[in-house]
PDB file of C-alpha atoms in Angstrom:
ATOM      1  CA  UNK T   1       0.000   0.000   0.000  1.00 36.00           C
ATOM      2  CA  UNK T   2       1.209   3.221  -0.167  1.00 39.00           C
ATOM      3  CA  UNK T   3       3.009   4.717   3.031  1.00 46.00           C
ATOM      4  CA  UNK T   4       5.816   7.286   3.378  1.00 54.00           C
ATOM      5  CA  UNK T   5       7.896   7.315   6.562  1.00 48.00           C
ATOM      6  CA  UNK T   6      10.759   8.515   8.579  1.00 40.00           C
ATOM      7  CA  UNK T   7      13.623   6.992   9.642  1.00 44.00           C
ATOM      8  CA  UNK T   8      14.307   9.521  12.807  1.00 48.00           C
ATOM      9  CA  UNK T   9      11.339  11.407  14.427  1.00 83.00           C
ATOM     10  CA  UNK T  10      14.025  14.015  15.877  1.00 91.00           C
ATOM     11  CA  UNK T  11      17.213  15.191  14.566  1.00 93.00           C
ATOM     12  CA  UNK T  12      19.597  18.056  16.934  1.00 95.00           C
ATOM     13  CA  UNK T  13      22.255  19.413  14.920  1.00 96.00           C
ATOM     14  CA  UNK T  14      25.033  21.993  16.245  1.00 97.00           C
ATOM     15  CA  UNK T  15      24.981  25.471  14.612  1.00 97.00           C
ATOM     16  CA  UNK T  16      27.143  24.590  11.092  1.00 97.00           C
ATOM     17  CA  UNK T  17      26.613  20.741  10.863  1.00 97.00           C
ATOM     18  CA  UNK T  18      25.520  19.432   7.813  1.00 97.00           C
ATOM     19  CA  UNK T  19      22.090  18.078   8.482  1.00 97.00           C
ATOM     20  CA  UNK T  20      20.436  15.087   7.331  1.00 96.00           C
ATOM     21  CA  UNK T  21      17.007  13.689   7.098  1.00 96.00           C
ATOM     22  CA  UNK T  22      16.044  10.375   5.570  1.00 94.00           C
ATOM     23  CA  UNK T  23      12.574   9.514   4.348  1.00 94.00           C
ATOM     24  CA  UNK T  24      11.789   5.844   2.791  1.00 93.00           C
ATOM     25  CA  UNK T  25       9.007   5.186   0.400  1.00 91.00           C
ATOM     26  CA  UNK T  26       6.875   2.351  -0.711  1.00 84.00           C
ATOM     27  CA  UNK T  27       5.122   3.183  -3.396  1.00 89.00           C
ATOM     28  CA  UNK T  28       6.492   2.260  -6.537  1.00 90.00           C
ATOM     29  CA  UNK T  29       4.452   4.384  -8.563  1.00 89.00           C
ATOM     30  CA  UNK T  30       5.786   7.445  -7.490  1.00 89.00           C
ATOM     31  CA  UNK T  31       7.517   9.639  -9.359  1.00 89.00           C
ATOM     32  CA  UNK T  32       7.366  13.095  -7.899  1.00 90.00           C
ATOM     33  CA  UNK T  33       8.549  14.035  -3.998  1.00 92.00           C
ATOM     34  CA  UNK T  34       9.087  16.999  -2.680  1.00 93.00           C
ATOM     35  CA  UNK T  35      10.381  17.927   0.767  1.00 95.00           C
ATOM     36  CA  UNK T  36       8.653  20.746   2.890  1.00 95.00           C
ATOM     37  CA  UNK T  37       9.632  22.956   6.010  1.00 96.00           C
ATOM     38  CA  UNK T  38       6.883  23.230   8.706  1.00 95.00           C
ATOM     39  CA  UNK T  39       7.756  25.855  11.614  1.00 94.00           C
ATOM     40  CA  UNK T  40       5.963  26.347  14.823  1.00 90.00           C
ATOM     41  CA  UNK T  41       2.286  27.704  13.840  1.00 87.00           C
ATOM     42  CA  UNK T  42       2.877  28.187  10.003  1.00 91.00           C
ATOM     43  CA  UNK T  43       1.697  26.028   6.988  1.00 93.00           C
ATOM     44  CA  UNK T  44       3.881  23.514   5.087  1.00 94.00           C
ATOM     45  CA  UNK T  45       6.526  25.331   2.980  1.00 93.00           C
ATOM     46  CA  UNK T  46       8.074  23.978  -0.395  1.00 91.00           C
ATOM     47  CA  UNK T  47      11.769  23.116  -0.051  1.00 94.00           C
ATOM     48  CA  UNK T  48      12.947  21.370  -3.183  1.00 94.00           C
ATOM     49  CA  UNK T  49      11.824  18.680  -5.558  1.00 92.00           C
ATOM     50  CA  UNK T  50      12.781  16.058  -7.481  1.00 93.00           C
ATOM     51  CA  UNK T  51      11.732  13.968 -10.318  1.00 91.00           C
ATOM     52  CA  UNK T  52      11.685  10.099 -10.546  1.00 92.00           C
ATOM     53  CA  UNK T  53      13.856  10.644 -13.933  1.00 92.00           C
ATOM     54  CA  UNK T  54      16.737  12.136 -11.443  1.00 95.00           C
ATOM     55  CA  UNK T  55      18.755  10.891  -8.315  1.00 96.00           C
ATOM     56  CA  UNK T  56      20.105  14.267  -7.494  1.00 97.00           C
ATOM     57  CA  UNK T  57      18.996  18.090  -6.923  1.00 97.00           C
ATOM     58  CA  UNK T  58      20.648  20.916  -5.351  1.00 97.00           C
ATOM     59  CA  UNK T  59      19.225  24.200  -4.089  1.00 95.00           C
ATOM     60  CA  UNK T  60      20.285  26.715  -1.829  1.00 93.00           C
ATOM     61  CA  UNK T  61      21.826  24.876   0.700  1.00 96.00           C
ATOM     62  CA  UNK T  62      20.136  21.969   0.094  1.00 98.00           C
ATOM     63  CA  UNK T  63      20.364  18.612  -1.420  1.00 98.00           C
ATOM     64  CA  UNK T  64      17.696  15.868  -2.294  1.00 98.00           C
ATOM     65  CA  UNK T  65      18.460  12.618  -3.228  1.00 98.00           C
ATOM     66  CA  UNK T  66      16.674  10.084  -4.797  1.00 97.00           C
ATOM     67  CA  UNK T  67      17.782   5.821  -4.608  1.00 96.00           C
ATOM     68  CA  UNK T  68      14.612   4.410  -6.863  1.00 94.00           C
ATOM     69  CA  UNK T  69      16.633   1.179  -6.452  1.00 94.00           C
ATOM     70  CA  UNK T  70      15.490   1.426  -2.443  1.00 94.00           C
ATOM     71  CA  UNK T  71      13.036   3.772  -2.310  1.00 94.00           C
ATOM     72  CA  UNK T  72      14.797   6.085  -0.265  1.00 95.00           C
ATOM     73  CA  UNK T  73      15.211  10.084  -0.086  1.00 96.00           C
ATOM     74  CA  UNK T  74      17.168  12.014   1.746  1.00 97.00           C
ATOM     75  CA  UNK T  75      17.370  16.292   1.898  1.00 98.00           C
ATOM     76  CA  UNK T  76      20.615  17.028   3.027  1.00 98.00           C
ATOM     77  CA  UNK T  77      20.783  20.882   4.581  1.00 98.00           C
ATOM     78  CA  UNK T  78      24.630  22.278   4.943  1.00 97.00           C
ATOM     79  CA  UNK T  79      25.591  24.672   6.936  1.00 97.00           C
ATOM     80  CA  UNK T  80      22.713  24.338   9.198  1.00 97.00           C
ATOM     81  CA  UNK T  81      21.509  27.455  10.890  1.00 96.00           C
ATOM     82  CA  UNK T  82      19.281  27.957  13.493  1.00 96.00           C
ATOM     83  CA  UNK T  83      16.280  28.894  11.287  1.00 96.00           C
ATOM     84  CA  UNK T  84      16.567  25.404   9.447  1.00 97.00           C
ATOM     85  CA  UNK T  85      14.637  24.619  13.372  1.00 97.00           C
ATOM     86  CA  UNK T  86      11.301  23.357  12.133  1.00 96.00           C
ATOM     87  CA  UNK T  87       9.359  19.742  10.936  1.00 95.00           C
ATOM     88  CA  UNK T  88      10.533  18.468   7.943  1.00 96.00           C
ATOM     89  CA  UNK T  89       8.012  16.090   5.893  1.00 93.00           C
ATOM     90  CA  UNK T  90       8.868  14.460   2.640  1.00 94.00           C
ATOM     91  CA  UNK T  91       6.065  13.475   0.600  1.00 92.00           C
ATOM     92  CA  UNK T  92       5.661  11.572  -2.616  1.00 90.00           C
ATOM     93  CA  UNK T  93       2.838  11.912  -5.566  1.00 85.00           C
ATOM     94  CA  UNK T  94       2.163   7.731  -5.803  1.00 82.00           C
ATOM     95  CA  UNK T  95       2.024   8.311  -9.220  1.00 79.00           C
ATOM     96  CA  UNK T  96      -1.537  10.918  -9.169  1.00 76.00           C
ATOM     97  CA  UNK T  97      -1.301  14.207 -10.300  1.00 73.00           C
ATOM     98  CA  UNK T  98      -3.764  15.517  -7.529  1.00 75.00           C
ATOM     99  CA  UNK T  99      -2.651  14.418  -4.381  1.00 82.00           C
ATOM    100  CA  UNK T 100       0.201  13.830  -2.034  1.00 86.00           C
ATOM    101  CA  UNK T 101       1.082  11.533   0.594  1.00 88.00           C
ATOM    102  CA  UNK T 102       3.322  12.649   3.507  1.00 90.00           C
ATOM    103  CA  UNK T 103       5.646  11.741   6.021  1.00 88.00           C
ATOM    104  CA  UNK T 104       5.267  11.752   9.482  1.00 85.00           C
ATOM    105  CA  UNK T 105       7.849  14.146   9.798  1.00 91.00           C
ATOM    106  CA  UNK T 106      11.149  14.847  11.409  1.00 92.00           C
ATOM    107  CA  UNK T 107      11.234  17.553  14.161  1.00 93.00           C
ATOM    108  CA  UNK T 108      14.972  19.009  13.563  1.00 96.00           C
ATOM    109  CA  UNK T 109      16.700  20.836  16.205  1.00 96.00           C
ATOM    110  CA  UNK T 110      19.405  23.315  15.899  1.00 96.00           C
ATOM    111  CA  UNK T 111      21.544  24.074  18.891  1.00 94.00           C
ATOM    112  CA  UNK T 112      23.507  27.218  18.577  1.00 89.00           C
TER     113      UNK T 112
ATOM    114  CA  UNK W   1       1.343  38.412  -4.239  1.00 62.00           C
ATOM    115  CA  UNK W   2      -0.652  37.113  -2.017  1.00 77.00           C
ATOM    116  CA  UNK W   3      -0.474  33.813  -0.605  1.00 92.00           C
ATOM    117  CA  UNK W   4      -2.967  31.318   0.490  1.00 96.00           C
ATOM    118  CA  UNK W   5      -5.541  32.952   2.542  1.00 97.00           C
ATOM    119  CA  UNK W   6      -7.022  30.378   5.190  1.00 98.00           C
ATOM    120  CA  UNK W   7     -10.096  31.856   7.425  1.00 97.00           C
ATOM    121  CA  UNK W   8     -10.928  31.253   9.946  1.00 98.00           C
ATOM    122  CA  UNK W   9      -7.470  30.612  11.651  1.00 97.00           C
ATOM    123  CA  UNK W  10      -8.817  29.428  14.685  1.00 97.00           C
ATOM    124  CA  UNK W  11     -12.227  28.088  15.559  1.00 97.00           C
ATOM    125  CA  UNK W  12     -13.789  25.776  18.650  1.00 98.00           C
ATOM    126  CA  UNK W  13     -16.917  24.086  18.057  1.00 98.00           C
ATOM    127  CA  UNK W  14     -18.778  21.532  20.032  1.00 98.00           C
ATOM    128  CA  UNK W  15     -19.233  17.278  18.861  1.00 98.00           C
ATOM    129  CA  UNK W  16     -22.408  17.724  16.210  1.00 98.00           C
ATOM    130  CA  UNK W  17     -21.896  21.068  14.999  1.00 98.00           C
ATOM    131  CA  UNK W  18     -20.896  21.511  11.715  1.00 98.00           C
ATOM    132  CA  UNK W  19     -18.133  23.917  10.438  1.00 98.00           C
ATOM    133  CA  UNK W  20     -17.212  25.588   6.981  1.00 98.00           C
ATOM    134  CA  UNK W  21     -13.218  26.525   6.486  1.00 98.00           C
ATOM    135  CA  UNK W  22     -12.658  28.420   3.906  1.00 98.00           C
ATOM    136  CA  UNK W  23      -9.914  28.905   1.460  1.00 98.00           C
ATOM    137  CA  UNK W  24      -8.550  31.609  -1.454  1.00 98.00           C
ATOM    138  CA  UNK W  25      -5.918  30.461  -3.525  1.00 96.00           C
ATOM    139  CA  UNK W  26      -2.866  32.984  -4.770  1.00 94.00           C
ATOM    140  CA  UNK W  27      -4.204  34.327  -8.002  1.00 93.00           C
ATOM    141  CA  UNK W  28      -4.190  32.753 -11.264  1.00 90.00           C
ATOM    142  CA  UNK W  29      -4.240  29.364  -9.662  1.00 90.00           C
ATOM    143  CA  UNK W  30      -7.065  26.694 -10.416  1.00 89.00           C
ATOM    144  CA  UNK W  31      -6.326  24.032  -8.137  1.00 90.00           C
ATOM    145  CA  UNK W  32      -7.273  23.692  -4.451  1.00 94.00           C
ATOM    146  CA  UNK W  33      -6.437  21.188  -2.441  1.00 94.00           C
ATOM    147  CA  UNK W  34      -7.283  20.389   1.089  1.00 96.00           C
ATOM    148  CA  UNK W  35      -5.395  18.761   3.865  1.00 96.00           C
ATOM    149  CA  UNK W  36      -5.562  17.469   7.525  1.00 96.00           C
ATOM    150  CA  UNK W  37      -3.259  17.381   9.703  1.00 94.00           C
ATOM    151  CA  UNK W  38      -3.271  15.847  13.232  1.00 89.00           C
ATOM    152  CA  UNK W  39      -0.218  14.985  15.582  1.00 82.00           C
ATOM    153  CA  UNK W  40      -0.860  10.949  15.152  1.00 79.00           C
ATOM    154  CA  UNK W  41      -1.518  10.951  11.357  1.00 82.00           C
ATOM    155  CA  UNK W  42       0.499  13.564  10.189  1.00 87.00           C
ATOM    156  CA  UNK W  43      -1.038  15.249   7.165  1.00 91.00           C
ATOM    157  CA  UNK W  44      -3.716  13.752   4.808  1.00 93.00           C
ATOM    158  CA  UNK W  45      -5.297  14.385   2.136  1.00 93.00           C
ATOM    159  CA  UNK W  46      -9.251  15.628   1.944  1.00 96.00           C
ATOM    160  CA  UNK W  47      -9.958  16.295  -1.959  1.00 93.00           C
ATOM    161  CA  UNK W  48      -7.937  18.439  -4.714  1.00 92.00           C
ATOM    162  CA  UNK W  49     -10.351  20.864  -7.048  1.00 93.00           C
ATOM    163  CA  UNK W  50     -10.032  21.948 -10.392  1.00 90.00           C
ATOM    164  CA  UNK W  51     -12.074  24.404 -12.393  1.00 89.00           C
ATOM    165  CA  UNK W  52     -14.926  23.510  -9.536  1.00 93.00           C
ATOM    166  CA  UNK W  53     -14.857  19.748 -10.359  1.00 93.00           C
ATOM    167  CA  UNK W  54     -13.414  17.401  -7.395  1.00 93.00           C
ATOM    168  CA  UNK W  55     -10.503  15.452  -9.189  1.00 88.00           C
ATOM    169  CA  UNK W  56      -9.760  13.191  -6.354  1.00 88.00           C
ATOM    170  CA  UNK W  57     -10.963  12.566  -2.775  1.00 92.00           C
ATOM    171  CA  UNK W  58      -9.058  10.858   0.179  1.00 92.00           C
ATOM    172  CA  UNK W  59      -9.984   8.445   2.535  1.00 93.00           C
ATOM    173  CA  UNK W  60     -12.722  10.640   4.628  1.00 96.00           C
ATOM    174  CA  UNK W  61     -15.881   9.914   5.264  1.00 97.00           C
ATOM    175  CA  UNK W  62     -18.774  11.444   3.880  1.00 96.00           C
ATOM    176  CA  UNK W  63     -18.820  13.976   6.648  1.00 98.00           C
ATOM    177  CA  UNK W  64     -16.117  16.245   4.765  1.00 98.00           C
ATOM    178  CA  UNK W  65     -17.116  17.475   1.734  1.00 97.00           C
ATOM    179  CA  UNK W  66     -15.900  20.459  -0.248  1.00 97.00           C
ATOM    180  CA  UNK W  67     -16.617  22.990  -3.581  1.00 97.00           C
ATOM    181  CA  UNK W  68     -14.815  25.331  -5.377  1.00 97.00           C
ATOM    182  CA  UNK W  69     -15.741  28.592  -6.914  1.00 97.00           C
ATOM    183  CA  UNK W  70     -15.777  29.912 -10.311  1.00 95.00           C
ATOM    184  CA  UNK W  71     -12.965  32.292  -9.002  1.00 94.00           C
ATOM    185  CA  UNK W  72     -11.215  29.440  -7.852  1.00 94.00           C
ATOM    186  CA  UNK W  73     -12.652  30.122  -4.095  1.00 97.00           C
ATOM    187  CA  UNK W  74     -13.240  26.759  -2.056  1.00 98.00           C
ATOM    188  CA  UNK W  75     -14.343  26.110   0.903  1.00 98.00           C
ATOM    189  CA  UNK W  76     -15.048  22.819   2.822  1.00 98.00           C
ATOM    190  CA  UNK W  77     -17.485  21.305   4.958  1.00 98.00           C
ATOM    191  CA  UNK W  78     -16.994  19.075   8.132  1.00 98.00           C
ATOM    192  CA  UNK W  79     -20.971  18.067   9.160  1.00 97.00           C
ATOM    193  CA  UNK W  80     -21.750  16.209  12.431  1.00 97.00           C
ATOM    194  CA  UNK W  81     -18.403  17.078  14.577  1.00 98.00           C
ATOM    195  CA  UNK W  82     -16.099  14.106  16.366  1.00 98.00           C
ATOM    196  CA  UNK W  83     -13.617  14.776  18.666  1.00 97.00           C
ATOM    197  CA  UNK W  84     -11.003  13.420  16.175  1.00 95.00           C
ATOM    198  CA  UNK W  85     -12.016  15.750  13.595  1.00 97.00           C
ATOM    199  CA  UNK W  86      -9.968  18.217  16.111  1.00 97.00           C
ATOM    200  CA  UNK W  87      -6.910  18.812  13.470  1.00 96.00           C
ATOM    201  CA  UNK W  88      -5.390  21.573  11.494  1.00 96.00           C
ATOM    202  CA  UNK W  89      -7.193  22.079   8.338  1.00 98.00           C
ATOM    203  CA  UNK W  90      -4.216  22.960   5.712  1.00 97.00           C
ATOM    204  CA  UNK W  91      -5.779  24.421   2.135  1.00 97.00           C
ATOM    205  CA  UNK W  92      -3.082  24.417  -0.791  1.00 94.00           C
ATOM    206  CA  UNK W  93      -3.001  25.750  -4.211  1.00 92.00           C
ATOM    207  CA  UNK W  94      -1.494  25.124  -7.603  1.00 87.00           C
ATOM    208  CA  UNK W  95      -0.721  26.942 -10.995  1.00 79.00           C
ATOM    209  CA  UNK W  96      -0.800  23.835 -12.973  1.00 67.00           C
ATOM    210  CA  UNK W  97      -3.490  22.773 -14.443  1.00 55.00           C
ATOM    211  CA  UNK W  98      -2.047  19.170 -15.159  1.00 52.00           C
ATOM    212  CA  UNK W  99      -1.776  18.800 -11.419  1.00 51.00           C
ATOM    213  CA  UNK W 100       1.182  17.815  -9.491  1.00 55.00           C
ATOM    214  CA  UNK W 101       3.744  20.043 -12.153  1.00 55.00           C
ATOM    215  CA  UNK W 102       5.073  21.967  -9.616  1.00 60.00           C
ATOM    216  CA  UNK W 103       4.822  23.566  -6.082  1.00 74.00           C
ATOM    217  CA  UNK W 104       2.012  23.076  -4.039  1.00 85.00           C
ATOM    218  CA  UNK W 105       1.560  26.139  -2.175  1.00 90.00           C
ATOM    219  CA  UNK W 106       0.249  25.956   1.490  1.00 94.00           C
ATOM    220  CA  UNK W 107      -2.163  28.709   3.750  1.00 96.00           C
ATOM    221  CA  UNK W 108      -1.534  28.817   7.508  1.00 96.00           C
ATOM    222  CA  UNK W 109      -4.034  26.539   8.436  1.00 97.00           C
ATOM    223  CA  UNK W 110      -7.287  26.824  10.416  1.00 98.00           C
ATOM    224  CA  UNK W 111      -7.393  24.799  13.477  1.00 97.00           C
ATOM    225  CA  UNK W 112     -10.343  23.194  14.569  1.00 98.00           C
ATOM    226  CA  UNK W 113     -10.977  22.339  17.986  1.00 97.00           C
ATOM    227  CA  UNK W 114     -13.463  20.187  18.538  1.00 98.00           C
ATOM    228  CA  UNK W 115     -15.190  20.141  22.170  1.00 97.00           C
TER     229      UNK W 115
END
């Protein structure tokens, strides 16, 4: 069935560690995940993406990675600051074009 | 540019009330979609709307329902409270019409506690 989780429910980083979170997937289908930032009182907020046709994407600071072979992504964050502090959810498409299906999350800590 | 506007933020209601949340997506996008969110399921999906036609529903029961606008407006509809309905209602839009092209774009949330 489909289901999305995380490896670590917490992460605490020190101020200027890279930083990262692991997500595993089960749905084959999927070809589309995207990672998203949650802080404290705020709505999910788009972080990067990443296509099934790719095993690699870099942003600002950020890395996804893709292993189709074990259904496994990963958002690496370097230089973690303290503002990275939030839930991070990965989520994955299971091959729709309308919907999503998240993570649990990881609550990531940064200690200055 | 505007983002997603949510309203209300936060609302308490009592088991067997109903409740409307509603939802404005940034302009120029045609696609709503609605999620819940709770601490022990994490976030769900409700239903995604296009043009005013539902494209795809979760796993809810029939006591969430939804409808979008001809300006792209939606709101939905939680009839006949439960205490587990108490959640954070998260409302997201999209520019692409073909769905799942690109970013979807999240409101704050309205957060429904249910008494």
């Amino acid at each position: 069935g489909e289901s999305v989780g995380l490896h670590l429910p917490t992460l605490s980083v020190q101020e200027g560690d890279n930083s990262i979170i692991n997500c595993a997937y089960s749905n084959s289908a999927s070809d589309y995940f995207i990672w998203y930032k949650q802080e404290s009182g705020k709505g999910p907020q788009f972080i990067i993406d990443i296509r099934s046709n790719m095993d690699k994407r870099q942003g600002q600071r950020v890395t996804v990675l893709l292993n189709k072979t074990v259904k496994h992504l990963s958002l690496q964050i370097a230089a973690t600051q303290p503002g990275d502090s939030a839930v991070y959810f990965c989520a994955e498409n299971g091959g729709s074009n309308y919907k999503l299906t998240f993570g649990k999350g990881t609550l990531l800590t940064v200690n200055p | 540019k505007a983002g997603v506007t949510q309203t209300p933020r936060y609302l308490i209601k009592t088991r067997g009330q109903q409740v409307t949340l509603s939802c404005s997506p940034i302009s120029g996008h045609r696609s709503v979609s609605w999620y819940q969110q709770t601490p022990g399921q994490g976030l769900q999906f409700l239903f995604e709307y296009f043009s005013e036609t539902q494209r795809n529903k979760g796993n809810f029961p029939g006591r969430f329902s939804g409808r979008q606008f001809s300006n792209s407006r939606s709101e939905m509809n939680v009839s006949t409270l439960e205490l587990g309905d108490s959640a954070l209602y998260l409302c997201a839009s999209s520019l692409a019409a073909g769905g799942l092209k690109g970013e979807l774009f999240f409101g704050e949330g309205s957060r429904l506690t249910v008494l």
